[in-house]
mmCIF file with all atom_site columns, N, CA and C in Angstrom:
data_model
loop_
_atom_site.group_PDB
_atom_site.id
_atom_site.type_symbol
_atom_site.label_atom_id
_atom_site.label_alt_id
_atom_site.label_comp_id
_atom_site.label_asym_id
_atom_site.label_entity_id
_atom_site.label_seq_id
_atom_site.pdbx_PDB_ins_code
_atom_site.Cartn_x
_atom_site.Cartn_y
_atom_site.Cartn_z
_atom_site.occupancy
_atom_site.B_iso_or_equiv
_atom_site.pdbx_formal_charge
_atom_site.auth_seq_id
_atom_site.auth_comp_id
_atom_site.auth_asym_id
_atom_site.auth_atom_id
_atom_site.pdbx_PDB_model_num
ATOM 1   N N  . UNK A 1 1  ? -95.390  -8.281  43.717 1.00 67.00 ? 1  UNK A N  1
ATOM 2   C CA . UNK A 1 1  ? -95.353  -9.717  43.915 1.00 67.00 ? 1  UNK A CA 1
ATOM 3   C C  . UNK A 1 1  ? -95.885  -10.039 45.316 1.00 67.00 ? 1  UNK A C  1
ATOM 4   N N  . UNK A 1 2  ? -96.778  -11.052 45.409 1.00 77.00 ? 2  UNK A N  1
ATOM 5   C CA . UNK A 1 2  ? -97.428  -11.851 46.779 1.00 77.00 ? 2  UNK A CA 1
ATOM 6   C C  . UNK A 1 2  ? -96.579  -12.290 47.335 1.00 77.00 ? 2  UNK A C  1
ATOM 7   N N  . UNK A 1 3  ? -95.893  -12.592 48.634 1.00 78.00 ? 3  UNK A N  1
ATOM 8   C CA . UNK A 1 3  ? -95.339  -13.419 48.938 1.00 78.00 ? 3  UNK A CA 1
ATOM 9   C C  . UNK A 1 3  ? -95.870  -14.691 49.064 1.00 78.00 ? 3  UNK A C  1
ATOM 10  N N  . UNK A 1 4  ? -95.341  -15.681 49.007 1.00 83.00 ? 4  UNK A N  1
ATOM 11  C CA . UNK A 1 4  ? -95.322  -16.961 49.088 1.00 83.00 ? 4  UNK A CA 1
ATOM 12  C C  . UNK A 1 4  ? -96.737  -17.206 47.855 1.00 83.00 ? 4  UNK A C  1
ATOM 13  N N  . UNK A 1 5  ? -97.117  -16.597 46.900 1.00 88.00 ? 5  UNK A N  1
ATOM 14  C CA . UNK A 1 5  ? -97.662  -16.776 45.983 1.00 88.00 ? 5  UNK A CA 1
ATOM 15  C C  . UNK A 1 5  ? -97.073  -17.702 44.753 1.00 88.00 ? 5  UNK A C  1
ATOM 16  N N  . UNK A 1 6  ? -97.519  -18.886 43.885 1.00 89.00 ? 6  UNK A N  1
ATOM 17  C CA . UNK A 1 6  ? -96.794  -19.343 43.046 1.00 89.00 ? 6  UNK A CA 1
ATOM 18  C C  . UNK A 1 6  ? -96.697  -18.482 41.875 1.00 89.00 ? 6  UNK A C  1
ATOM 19  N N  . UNK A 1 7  ? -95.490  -18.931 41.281 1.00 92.00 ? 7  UNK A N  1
ATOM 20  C CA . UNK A 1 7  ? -95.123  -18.431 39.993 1.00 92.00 ? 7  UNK A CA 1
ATOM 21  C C  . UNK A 1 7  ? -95.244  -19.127 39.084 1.00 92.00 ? 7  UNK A C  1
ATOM 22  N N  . UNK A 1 8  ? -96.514  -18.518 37.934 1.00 89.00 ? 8  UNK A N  1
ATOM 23  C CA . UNK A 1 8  ? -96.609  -19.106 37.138 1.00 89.00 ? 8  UNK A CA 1
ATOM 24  C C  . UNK A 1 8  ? -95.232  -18.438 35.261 1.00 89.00 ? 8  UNK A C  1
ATOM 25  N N  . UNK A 1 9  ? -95.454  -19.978 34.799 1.00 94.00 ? 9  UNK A N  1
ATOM 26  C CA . UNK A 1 9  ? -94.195  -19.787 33.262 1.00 94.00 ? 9  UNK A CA 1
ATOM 27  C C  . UNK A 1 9  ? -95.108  -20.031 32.326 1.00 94.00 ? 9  UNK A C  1
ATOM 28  N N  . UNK A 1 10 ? -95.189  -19.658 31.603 1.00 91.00 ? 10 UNK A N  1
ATOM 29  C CA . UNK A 1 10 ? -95.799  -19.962 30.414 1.00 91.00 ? 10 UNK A CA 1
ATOM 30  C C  . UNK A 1 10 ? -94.599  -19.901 28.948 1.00 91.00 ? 10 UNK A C  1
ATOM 31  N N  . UNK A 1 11 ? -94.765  -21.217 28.604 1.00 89.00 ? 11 UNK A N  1
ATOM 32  C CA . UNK A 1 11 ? -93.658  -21.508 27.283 1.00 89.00 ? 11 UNK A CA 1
ATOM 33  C C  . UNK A 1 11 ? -94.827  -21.847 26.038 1.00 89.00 ? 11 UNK A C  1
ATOM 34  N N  . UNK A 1 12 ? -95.301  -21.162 25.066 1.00 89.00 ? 12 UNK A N  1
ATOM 35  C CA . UNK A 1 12 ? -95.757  -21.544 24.233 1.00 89.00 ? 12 UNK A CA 1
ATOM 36  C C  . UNK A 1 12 ? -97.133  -21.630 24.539 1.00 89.00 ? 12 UNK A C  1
ATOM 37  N N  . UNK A 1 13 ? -98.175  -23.005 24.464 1.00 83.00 ? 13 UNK A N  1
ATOM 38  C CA . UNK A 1 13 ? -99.349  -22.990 25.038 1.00 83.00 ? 13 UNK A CA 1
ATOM 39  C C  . UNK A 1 13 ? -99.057  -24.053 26.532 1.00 83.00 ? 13 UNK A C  1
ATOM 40  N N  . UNK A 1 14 ? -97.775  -24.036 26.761 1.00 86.00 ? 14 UNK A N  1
ATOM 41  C CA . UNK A 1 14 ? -98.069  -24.852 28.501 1.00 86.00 ? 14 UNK A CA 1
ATOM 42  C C  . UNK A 1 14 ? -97.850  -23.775 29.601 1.00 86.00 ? 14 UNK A C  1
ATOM 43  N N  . UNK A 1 15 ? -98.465  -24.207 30.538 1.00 84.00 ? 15 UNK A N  1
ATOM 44  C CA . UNK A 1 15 ? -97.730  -23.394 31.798 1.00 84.00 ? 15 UNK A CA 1
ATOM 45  C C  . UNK A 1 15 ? -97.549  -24.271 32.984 1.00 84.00 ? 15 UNK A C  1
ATOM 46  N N  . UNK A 1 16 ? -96.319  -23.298 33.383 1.00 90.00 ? 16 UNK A N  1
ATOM 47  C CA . UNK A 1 16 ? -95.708  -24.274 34.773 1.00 90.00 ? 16 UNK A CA 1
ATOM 48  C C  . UNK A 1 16 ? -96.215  -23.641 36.119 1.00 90.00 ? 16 UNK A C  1
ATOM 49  N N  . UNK A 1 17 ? -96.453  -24.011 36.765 1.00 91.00 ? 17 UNK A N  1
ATOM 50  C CA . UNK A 1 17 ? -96.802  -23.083 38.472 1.00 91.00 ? 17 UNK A CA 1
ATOM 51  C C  . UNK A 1 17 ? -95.916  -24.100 39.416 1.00 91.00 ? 17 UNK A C  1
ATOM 52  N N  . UNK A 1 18 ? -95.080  -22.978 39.662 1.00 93.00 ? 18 UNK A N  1
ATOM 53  C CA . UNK A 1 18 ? -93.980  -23.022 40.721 1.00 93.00 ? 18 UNK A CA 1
ATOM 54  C C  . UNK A 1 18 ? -94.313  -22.707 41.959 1.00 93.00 ? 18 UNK A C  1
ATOM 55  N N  . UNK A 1 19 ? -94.876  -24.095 42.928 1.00 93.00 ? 19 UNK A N  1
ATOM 56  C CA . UNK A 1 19 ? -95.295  -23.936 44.232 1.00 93.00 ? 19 UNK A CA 1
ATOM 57  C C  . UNK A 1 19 ? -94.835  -24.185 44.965 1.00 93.00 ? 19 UNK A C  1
ATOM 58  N N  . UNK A 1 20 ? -95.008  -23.171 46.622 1.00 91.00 ? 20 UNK A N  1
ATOM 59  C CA . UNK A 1 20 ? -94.254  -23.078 47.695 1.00 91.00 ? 20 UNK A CA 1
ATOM 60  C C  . UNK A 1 20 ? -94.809  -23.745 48.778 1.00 91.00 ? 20 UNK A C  1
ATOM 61  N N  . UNK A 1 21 ? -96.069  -24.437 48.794 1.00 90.00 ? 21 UNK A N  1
ATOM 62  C CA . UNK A 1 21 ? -96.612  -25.206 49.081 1.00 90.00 ? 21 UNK A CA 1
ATOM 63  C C  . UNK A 1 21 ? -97.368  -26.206 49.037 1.00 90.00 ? 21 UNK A C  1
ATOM 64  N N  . UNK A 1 22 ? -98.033  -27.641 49.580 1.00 91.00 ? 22 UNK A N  1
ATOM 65  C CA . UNK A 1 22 ? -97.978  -28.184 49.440 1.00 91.00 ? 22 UNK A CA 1
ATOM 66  C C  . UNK A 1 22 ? -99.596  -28.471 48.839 1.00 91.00 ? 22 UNK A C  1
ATOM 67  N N  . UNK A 1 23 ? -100.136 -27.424 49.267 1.00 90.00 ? 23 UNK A N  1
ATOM 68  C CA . UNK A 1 23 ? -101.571 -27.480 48.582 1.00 90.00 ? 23 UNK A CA 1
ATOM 69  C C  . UNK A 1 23 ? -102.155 -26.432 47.769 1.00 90.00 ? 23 UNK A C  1
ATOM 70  N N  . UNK A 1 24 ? -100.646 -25.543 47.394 1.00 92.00 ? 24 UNK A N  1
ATOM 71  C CA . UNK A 1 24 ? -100.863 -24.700 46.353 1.00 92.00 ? 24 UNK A CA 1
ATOM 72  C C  . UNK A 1 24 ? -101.354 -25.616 45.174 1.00 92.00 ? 24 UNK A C  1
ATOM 73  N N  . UNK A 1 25 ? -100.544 -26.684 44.609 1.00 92.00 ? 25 UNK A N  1
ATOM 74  C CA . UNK A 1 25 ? -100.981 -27.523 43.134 1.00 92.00 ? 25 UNK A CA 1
ATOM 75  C C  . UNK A 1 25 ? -102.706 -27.389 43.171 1.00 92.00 ? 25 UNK A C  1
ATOM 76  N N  . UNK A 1 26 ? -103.056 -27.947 43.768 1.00 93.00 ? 26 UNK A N  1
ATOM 77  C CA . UNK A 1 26 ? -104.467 -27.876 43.431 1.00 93.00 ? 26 UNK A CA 1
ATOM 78  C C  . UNK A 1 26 ? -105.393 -27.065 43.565 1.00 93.00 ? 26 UNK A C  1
ATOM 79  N N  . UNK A 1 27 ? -104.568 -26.060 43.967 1.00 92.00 ? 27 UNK A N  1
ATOM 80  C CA . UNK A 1 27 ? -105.820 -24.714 44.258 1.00 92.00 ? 27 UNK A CA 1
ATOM 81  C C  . UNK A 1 27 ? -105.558 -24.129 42.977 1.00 92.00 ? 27 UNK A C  1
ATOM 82  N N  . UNK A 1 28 ? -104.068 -24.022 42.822 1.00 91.00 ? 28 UNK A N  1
ATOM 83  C CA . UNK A 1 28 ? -103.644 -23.333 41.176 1.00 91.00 ? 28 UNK A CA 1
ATOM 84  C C  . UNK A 1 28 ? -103.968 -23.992 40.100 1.00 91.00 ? 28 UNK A C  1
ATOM 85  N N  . UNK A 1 29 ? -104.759 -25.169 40.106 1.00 92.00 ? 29 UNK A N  1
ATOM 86  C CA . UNK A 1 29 ? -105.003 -26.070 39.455 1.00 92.00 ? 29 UNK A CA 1
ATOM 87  C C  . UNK A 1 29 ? -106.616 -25.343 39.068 1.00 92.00 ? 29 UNK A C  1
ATOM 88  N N  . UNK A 1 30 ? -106.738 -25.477 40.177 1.00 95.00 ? 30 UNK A N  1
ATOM 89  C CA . UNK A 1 30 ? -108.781 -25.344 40.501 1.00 95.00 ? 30 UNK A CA 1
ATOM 90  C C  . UNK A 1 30 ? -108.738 -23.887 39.691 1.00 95.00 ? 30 UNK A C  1
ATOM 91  N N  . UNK A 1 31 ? -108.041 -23.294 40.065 1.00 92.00 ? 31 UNK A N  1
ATOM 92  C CA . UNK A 1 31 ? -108.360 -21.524 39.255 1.00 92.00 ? 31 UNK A CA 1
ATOM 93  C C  . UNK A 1 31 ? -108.450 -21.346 37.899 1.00 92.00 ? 31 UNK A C  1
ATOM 94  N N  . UNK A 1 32 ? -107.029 -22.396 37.889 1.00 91.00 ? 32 UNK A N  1
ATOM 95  C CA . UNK A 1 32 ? -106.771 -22.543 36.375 1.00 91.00 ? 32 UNK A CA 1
ATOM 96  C C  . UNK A 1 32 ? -107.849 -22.918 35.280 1.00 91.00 ? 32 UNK A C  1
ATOM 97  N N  . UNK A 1 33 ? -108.377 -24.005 36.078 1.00 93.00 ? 33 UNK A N  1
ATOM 98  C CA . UNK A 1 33 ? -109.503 -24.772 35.467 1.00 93.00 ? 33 UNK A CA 1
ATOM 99  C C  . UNK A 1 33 ? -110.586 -24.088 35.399 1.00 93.00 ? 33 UNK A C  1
ATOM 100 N N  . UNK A 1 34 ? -110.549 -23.151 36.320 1.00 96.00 ? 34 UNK A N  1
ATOM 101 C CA . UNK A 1 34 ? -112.398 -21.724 36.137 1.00 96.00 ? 34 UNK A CA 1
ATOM 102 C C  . UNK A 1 34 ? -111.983 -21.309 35.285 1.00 96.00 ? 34 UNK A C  1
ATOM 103 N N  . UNK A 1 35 ? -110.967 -20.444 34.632 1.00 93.00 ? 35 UNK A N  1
ATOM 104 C CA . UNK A 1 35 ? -110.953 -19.646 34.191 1.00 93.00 ? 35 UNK A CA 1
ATOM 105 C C  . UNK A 1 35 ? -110.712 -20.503 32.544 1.00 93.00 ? 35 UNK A C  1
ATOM 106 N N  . UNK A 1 36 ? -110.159 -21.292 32.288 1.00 92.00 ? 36 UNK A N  1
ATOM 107 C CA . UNK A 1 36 ? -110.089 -21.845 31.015 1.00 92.00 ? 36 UNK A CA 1
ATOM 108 C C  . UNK A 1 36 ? -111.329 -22.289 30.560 1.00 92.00 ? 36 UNK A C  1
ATOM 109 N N  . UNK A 1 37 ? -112.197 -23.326 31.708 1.00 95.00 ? 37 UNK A N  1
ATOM 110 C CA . UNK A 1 37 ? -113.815 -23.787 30.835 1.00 95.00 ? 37 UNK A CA 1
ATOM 111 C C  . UNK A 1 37 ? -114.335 -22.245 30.070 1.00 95.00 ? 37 UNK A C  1
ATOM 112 N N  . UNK A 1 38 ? -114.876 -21.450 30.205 1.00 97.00 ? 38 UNK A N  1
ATOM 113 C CA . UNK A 1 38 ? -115.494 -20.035 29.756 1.00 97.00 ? 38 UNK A CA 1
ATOM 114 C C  . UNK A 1 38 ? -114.598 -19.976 28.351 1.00 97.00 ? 38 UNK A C  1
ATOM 115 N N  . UNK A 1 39 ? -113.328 -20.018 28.306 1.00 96.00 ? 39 UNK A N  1
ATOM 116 C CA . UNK A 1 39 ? -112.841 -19.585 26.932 1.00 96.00 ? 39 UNK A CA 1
ATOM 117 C C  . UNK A 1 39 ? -112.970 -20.856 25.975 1.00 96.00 ? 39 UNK A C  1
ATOM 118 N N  . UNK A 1 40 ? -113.502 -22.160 26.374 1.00 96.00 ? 40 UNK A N  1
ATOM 119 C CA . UNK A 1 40 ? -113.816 -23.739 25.853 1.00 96.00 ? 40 UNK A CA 1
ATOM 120 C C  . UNK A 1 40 ? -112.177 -24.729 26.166 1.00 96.00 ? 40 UNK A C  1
ATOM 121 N N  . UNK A 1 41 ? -111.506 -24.353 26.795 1.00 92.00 ? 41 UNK A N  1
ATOM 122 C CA . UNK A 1 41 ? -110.202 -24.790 27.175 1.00 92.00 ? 41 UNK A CA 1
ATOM 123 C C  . UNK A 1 41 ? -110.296 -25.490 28.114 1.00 92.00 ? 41 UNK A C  1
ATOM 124 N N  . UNK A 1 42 ? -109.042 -26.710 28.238 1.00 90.00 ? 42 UNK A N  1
ATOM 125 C CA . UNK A 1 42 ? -109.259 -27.933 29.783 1.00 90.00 ? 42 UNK A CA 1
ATOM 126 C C  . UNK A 1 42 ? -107.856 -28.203 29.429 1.00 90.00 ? 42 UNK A C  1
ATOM 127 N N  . UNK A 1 43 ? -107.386 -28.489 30.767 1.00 86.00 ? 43 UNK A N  1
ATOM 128 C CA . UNK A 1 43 ? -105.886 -29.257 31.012 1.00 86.00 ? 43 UNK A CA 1
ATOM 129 C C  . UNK A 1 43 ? -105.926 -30.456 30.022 1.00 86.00 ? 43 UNK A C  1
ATOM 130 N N  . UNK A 1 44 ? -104.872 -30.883 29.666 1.00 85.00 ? 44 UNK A N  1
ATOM 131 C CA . UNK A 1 44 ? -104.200 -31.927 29.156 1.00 85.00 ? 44 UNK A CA 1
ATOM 132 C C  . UNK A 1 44 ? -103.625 -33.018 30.326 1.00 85.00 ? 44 UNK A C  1
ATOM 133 N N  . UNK A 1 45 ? -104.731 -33.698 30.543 1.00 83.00 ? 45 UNK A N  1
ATOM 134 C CA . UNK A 1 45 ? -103.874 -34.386 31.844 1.00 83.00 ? 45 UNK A CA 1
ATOM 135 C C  . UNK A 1 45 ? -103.362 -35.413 31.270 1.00 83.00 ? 45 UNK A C  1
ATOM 136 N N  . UNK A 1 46 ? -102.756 -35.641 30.140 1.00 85.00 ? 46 UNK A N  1
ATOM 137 C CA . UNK A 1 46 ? -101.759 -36.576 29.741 1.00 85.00 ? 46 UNK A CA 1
ATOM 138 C C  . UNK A 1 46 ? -100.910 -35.683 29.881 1.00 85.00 ? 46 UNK A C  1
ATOM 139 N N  . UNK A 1 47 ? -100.962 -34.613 30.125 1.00 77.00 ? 47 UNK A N  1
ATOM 140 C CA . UNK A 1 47 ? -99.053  -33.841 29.925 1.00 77.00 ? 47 UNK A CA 1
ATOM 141 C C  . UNK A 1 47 ? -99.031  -33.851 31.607 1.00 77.00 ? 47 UNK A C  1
ATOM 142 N N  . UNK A 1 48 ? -99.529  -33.991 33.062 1.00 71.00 ? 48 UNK A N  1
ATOM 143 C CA . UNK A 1 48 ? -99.507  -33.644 33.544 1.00 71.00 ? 48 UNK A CA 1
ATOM 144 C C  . UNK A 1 48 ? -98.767  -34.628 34.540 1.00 71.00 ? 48 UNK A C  1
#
């Protein structure tokens, strides 16, 4: 484990990222988002 790295949950098809800082959200956001376009996947920003 990283320190001060977020923890991500995954329940089903959502996931949560549990951040320790204040500009983790959008970096874990930004990664999230590389790596999902390639498989044809995008956030739900109505759940968000």
């Amino acid at each position: 484990m990283v320190p001060d790295a977020p923890v991500l949950v995954r329940y089903a098809d959502d996931l949560l990222a549990l951040c320790r800082t204040r500009e983790q959200p959008q970096e874990v956001k930004d990664r999230l988002a590389q790596w999902l376009e390639p498989r044809g996947l995008r956030f739900n920003e109505e759940k968000m």
